[in-house]
Backbone as numpy.savetxt, mean C-alpha at the origin, in Angstrom:
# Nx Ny Nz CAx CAy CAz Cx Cy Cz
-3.45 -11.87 22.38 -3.87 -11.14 21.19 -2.93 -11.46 20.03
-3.69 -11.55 18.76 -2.77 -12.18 17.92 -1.49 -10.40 17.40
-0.84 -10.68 16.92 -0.12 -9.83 16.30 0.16 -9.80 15.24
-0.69 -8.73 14.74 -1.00 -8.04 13.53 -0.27 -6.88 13.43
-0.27 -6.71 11.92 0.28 -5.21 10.99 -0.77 -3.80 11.81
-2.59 -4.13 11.85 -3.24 -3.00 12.50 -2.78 -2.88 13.91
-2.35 -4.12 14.73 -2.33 -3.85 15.72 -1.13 -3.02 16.03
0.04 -3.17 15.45 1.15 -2.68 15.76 0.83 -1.35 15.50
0.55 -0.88 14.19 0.14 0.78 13.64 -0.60 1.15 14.85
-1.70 0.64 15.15 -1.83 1.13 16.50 -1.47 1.59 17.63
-0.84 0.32 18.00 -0.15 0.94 19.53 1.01 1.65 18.64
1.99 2.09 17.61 2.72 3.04 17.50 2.81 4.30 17.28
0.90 4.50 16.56 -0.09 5.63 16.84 -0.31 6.31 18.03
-0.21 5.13 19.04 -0.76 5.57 20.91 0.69 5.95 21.46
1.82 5.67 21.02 2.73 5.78 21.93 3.61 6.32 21.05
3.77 6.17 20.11 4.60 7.30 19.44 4.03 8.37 17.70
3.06 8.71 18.10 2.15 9.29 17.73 2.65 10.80 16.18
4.11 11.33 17.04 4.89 12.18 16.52 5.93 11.64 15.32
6.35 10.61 15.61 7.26 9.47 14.86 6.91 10.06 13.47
7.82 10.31 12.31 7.59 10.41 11.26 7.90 8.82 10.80
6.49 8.56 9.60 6.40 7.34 9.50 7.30 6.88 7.95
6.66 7.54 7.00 6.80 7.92 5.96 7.11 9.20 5.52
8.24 9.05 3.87 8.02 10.97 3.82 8.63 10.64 2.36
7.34 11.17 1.07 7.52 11.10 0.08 8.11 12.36 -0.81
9.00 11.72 -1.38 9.42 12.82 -2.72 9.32 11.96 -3.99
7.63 12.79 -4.36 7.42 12.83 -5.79 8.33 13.28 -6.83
9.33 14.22 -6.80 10.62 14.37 -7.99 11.74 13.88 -7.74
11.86 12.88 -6.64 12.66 12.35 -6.46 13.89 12.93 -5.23
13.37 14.26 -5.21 14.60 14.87 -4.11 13.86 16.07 -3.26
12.73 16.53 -3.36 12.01 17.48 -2.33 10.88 16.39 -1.80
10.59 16.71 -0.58 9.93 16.37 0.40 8.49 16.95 0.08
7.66 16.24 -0.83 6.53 16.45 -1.03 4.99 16.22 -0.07
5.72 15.03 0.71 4.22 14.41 1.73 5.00 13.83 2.70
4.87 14.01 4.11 5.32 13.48 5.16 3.63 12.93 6.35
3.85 11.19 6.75 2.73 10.91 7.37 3.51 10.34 9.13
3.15 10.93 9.86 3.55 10.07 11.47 2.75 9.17 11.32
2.86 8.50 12.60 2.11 7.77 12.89 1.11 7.83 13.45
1.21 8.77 13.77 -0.72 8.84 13.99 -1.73 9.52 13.45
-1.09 10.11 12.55 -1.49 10.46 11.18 -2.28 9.46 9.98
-1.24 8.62 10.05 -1.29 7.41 9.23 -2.81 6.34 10.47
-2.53 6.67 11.33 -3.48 5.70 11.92 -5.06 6.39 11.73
-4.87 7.90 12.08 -6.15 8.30 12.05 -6.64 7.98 10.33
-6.34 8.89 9.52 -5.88 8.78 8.25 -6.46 7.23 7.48
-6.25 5.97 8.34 -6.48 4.78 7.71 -7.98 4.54 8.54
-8.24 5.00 9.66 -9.64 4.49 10.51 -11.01 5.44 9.76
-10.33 6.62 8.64 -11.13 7.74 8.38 -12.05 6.52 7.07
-10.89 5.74 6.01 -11.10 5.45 5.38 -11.70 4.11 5.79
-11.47 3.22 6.84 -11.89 2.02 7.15 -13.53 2.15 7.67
-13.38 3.23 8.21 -14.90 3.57 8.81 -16.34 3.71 7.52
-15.54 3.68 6.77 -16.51 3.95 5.28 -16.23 2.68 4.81
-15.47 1.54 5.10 -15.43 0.33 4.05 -16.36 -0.57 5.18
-16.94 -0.65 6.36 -17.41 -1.56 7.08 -18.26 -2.43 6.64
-18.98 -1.75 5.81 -20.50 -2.35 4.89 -19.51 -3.76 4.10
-18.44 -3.56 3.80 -17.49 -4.36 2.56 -16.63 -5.21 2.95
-16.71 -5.75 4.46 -16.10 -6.38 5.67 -15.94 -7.65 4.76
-14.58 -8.20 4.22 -14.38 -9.55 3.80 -14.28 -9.75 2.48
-15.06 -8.73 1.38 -14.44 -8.31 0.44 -13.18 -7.72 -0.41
-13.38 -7.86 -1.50 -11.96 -7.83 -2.42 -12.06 -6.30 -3.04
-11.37 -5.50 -2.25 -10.61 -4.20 -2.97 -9.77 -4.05 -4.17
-9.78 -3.88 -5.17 -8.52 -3.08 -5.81 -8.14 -2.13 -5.10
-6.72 -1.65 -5.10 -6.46 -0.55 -4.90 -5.79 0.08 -6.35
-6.23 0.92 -6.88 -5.61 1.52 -8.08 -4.68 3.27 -7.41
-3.64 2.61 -6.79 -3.18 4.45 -6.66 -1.73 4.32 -7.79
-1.47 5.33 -7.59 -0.13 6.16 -8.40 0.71 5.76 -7.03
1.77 5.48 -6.85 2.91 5.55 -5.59 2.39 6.69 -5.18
2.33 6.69 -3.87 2.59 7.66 -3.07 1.96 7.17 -1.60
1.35 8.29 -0.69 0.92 8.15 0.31 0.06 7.47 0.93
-0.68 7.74 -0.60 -2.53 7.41 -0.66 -2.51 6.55 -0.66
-1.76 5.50 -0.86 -2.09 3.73 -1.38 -2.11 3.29 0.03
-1.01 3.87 1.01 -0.22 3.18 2.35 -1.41 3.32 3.33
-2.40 4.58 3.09 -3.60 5.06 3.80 -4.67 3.52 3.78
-4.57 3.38 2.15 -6.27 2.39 1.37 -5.77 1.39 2.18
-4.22 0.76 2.14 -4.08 -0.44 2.62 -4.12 -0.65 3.81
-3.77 0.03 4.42 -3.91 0.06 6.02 -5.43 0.15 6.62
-6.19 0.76 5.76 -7.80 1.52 6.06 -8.45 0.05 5.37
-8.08 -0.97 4.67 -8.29 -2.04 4.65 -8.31 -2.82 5.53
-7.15 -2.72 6.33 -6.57 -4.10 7.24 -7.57 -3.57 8.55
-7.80 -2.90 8.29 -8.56 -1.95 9.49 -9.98 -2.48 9.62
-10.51 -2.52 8.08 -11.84 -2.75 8.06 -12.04 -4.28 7.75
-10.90 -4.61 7.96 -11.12 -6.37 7.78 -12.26 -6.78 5.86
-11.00 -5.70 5.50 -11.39 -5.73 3.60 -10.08 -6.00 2.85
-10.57 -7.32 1.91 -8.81 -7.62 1.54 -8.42 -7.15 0.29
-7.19 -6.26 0.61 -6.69 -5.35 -0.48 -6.25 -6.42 -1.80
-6.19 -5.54 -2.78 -5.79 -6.15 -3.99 -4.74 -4.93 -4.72
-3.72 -5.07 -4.62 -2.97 -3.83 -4.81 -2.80 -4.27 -6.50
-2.81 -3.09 -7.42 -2.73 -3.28 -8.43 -2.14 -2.12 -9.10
-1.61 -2.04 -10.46 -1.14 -0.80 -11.11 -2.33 -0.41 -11.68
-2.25 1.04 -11.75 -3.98 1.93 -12.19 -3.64 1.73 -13.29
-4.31 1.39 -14.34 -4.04 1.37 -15.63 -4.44 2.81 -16.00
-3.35 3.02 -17.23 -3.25 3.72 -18.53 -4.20 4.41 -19.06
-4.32 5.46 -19.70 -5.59 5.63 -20.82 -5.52 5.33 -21.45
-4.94 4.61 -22.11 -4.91 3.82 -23.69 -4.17 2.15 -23.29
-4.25 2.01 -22.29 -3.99 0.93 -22.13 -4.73 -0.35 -22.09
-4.64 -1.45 -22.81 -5.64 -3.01 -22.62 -5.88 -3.17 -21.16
-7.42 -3.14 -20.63 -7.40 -3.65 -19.59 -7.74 -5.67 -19.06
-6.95 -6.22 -20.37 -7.33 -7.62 -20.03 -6.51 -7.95 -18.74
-5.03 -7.65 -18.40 -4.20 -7.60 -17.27 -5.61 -7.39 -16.13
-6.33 -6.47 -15.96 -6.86 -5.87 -14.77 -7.78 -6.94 -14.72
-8.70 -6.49 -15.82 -9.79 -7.98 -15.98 -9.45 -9.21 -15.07
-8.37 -9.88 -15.44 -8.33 -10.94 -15.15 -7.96 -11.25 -13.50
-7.56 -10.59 -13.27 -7.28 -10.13 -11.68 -8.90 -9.53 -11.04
-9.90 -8.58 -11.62 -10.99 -8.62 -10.98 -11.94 -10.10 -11.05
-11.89 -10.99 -11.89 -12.33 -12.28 -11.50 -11.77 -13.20 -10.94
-10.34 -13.14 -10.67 -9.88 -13.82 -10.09 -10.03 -13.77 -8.95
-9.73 -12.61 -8.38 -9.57 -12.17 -7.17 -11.73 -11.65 -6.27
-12.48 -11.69 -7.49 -14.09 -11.46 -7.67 -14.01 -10.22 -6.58
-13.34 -9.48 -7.01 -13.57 -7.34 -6.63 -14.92 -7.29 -6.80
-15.11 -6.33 -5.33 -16.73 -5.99 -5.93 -16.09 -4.08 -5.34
-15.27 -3.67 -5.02 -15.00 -2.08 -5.35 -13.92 -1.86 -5.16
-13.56 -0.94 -5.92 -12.06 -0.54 -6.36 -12.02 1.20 -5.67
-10.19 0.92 -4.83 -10.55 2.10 -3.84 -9.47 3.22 -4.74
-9.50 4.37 -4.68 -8.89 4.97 -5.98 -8.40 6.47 -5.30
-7.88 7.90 -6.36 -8.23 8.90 -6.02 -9.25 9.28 -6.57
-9.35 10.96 -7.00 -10.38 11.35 -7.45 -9.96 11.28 -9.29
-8.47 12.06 -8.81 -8.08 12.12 -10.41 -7.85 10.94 -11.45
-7.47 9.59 -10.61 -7.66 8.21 -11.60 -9.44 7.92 -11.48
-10.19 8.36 -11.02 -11.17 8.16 -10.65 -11.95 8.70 -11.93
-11.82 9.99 -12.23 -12.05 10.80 -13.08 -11.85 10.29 -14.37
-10.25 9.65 -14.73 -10.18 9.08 -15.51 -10.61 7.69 -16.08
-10.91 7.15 -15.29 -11.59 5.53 -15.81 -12.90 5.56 -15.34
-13.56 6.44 -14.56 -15.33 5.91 -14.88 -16.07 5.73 -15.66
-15.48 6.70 -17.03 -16.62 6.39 -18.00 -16.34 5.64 -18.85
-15.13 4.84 -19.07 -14.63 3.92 -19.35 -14.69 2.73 -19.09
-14.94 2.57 -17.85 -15.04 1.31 -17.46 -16.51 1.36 -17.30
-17.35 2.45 -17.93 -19.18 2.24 -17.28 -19.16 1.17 -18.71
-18.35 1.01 -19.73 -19.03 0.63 -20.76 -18.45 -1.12 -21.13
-18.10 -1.41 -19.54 -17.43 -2.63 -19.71 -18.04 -3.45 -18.67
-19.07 -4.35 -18.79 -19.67 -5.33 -17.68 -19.10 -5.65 -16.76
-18.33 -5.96 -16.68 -17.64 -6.12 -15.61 -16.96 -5.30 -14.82
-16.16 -4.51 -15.13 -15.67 -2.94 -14.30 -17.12 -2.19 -14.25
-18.29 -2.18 -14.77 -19.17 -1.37 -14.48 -19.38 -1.76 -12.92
-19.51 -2.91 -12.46 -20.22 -3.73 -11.28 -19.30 -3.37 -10.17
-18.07 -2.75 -10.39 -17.13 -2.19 -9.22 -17.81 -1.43 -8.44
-17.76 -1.20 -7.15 -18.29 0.44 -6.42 -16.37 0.96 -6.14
-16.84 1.96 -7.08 -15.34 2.86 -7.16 -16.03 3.87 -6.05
-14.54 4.08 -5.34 -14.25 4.81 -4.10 -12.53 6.11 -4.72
-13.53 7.11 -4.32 -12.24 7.78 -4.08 -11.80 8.20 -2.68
-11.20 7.50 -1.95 -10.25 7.78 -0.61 -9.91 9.30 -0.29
-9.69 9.88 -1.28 -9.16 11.26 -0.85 -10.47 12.34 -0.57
-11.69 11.67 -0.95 -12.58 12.06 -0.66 -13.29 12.10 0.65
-12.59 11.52 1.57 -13.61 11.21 2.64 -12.97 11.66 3.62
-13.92 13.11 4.08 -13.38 13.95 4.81 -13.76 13.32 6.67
-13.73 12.14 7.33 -14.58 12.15 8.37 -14.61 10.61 8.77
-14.14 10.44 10.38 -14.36 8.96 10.91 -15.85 8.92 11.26
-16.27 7.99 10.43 -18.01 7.70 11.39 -17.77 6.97 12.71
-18.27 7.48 13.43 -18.46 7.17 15.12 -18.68 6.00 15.33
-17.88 5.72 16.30 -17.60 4.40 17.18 -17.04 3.42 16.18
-16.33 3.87 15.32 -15.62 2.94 14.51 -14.38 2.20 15.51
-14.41 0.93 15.21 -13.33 0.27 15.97 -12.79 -1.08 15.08
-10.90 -1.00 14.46 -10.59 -2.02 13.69 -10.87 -3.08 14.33
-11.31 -4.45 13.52 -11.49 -5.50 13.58 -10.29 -6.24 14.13
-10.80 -7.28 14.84 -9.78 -8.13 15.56 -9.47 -9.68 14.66
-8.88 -9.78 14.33 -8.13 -10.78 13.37 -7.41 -11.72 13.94
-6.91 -12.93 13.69 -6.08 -14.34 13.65 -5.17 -14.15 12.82
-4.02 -15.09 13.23 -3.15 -14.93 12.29 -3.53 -16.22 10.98
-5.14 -16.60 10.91 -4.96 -17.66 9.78 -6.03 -16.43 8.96
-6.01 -15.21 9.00 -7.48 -14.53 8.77 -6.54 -13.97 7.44
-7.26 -13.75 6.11 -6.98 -13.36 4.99 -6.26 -11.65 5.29
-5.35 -11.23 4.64 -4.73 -9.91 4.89 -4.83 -9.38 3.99
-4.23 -9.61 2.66 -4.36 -9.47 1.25 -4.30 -10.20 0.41
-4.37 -9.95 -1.55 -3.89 -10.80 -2.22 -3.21 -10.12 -2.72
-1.50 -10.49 -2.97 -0.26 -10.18 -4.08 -0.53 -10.77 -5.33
-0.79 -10.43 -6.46 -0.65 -11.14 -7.74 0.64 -10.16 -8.10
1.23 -11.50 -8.97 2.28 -11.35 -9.88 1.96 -10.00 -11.47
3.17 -9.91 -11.83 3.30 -8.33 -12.34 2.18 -8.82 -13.97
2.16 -10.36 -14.41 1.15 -10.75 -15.54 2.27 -10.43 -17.16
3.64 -9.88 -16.57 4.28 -9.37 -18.09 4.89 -10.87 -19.29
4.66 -11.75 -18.02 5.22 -13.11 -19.01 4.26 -13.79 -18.95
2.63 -13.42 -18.68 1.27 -14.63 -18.35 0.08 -13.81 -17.81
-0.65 -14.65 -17.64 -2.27 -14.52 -16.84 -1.37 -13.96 -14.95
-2.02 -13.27 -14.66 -1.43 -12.74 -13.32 -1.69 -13.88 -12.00
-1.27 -13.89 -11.57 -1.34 -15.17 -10.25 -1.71 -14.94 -8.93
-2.36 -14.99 -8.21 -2.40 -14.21 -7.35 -2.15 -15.19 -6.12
-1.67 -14.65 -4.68 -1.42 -15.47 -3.41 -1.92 -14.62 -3.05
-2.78 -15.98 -1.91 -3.23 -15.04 -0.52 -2.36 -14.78 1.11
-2.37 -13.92 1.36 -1.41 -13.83 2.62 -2.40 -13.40 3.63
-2.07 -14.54 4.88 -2.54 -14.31 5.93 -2.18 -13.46 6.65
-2.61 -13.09 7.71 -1.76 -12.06 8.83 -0.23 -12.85 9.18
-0.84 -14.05 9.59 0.17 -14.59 10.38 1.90 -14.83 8.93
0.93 -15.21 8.18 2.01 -15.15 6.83 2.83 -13.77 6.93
2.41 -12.33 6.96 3.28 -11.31 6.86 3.99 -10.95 8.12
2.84 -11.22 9.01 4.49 -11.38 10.31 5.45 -12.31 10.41
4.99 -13.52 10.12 6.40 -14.29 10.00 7.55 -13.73 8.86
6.87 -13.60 7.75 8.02 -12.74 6.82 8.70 -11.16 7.56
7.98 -10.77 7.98 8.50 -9.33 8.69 9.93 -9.59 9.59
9.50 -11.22 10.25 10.07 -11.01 11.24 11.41 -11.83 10.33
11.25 -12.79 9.59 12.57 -12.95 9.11 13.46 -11.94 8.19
12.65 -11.18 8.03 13.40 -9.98 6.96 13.83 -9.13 8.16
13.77 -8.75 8.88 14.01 -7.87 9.98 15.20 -8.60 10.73
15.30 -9.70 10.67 16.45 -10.82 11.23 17.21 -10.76 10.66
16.96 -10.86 9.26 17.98 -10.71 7.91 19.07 -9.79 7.77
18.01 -8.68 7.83 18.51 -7.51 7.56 19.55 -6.58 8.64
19.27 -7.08 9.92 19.52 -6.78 10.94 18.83 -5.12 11.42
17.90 -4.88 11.18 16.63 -3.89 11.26 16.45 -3.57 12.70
16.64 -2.20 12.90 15.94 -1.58 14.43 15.45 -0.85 13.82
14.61 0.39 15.02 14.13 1.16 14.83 15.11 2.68 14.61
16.38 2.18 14.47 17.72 3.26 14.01 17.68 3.10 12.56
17.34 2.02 12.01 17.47 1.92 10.83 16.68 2.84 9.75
16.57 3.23 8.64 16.33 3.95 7.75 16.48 3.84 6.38
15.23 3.26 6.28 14.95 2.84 4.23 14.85 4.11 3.27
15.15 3.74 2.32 15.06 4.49 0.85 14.47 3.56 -0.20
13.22 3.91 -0.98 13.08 2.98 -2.13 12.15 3.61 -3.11
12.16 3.21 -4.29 11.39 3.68 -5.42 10.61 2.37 -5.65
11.06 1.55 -5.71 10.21 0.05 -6.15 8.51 0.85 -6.10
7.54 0.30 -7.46 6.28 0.28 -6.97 5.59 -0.44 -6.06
4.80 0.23 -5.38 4.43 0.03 -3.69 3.31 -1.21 -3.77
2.46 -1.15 -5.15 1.58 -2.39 -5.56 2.48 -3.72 -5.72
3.53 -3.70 -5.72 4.22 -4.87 -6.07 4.79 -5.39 -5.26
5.12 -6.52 -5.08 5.93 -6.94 -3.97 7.09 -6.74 -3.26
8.20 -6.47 -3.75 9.00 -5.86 -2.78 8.82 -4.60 -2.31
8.55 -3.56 -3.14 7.94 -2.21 -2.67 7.14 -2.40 -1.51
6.12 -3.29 -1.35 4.90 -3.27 -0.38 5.40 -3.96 0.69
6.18 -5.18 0.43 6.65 -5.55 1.45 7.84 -4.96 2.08
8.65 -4.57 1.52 9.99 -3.95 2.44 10.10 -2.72 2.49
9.39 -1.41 1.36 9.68 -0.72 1.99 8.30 0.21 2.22
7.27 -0.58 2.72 6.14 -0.07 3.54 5.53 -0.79 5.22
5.90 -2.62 4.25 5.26 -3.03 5.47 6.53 -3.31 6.92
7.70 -3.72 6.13 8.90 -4.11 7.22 9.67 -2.50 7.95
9.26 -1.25 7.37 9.34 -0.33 8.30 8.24 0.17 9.46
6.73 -0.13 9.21 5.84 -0.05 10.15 6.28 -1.37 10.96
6.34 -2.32 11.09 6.36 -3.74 11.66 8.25 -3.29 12.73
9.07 -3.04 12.16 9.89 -2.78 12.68 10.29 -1.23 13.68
9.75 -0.16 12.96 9.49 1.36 13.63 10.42 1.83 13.19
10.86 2.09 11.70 12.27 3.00 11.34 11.24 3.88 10.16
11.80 4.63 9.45 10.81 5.57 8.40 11.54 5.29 7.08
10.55 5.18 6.14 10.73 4.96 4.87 10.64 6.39 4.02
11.58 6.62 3.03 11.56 7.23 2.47 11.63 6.64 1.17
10.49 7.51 0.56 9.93 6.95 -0.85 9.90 7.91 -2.13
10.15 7.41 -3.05 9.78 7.95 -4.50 9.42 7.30 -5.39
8.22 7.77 -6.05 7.74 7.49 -7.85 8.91 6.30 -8.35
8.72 5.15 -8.69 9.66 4.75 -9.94 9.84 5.48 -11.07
9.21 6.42 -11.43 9.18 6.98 -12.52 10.43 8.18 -12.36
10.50 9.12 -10.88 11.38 9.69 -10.51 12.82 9.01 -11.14
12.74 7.78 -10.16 14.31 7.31 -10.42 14.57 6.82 -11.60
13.73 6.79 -12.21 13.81 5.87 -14.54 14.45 7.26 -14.92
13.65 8.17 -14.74 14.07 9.34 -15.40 15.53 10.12 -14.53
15.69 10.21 -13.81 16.82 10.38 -13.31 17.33 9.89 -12.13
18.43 8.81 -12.34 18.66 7.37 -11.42 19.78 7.91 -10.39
20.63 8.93 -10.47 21.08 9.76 -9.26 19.91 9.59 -8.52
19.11 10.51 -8.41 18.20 10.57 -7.67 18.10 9.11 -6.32
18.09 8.50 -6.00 18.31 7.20 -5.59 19.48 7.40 -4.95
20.82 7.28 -5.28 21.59 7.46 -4.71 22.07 9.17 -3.68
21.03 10.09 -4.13 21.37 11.47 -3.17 20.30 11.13 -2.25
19.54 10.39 -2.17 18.26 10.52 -1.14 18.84 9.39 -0.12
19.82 8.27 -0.73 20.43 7.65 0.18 21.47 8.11 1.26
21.87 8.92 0.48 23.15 9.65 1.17 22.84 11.00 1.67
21.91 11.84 2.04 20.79 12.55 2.43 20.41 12.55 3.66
19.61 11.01 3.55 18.84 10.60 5.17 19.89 9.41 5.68
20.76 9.32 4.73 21.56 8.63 5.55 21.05 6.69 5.43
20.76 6.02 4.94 19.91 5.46 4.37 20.63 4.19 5.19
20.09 3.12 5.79 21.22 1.52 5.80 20.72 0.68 5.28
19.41 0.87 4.60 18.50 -0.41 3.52 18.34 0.42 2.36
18.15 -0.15 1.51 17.57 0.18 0.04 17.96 -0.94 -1.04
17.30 -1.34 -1.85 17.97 -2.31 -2.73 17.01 -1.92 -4.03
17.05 -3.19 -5.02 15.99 -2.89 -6.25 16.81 -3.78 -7.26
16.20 -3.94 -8.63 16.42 -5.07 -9.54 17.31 -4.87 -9.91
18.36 -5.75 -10.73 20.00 -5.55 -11.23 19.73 -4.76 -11.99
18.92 -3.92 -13.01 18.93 -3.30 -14.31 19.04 -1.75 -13.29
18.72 -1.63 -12.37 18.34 -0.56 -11.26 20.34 0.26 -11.18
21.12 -0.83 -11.20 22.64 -1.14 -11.08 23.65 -0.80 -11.72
């Protein structure tokens, strides 16, 4: 069997079920959302069971940091639907950045909450191209449809696409295979010298690449718990970062020199 990101969430769902997986603080220092692992597994099969129809297709994911995104992406990999993690845009913000990433990447539905949901439908009804999305709100879907079972994957089988942040250009996007993010898992986990004793801290946004990769996907892949906050938490007050390290006791965390 190949070895995959679903497969592992899985069997760490079946066998360690209680494991706290994740545990977010939205202000940066209270414990706002905590997910185990089998939480997180049911949680992602609730949402995959509703994407089946969309098997091979291109998701946006538009969340705010937090829980909800770690749910869409996983409830992706689940439904064998390839995520497109992206920042939710703005209300007054240009959506040529997004644009150019839904043709690139040719999205046919964007998975969301209710409250960004709320905010860009009627907005985007008046734009040809975001009209043609089927917007999903995730937090909406109270229920696994029956006999749902994740898809079985290769490691040459599409996982997601990362595009670049677009602040110096047209956004870029790579595709990553399965087999592509376990080999990175496993050298960052080598790197780092990573068990399941270990214990992350990070604010990085979770749409972006180091956020998504180190401190969502290399703590499921490895079995230690991530603790997370808003970038916006730590901009506005950058202690914050350093008490949540020293808190849970932290042996990873990093982020950009300006972070410093």
């Amino acid at each position: 069997m190949t070895i995959s990101l679903s497969n592992i969430l899985t069997d760490r769902a079946q066998y360690q079920s209680e494991k706290q997986a994740y545990i977010f603080l939205q202000d940066g220092e209270n414990e706002s959302a905590i997910l185990t692992y089998g939480e997180l597994d049911n949680l992602a099969r609730r949402i995959a069971s509703h994407l089946q129809s969309f098997k091979g297709e291109r998701a946006l994911l538009l969340y705010p940091s937090g829980l909800e995104f770690i749910m869409a992406f996983f409830g992706c990999l689940y439904a064998g639907v390839i995520a497109v993690p992206v920042y939710p845009p703005r209300r007054n913000q240009k959506l040529s950045r997004l644009l150019s990433i839904v043709n690139d990447a040719q999205a046919t539905i964007a998975l969301t909450t209710t409250s960004i949901l709320t905010d860009i439908e009627q907005k985007w009804a008046s734009d040809a191209q975001l009209a043609q999305l089927e917007l999903v709100a995730t937090d909406t879907i109270e229920s696994q449809k029956k006999d749902f079972v994740p898809i079985s994957v290769t490691s040459d089988s599409l996982a997601f696409l990362q595009y670049t942040s677009g602040s110096t250009g047209t956004p870029k996007g790579v595709m990553v295979t399965h087999g592509n993010i376990i080999h990175n898992q496993q050298i960052i986990q080598t790197a780092f010298g990573h068990s399941e004793k270990s214990i992350g801290v990070g604010w990085l946004p979770l749409f972006h690449d180091m956020g998504l990769i180190g401190h969502v996907l290399q703590p499921i892949y490895v079995g230690f718990p991530s603790i997370l906050m808003p970038p916006l938490a730590f901009l506005q007050k950058p202690i914050s970062w350093l008490k949540a390290i020293s808190k849970y006791r932290a042996t990873t965390s990093g982020g950009p020199n300006f972070a410093y």
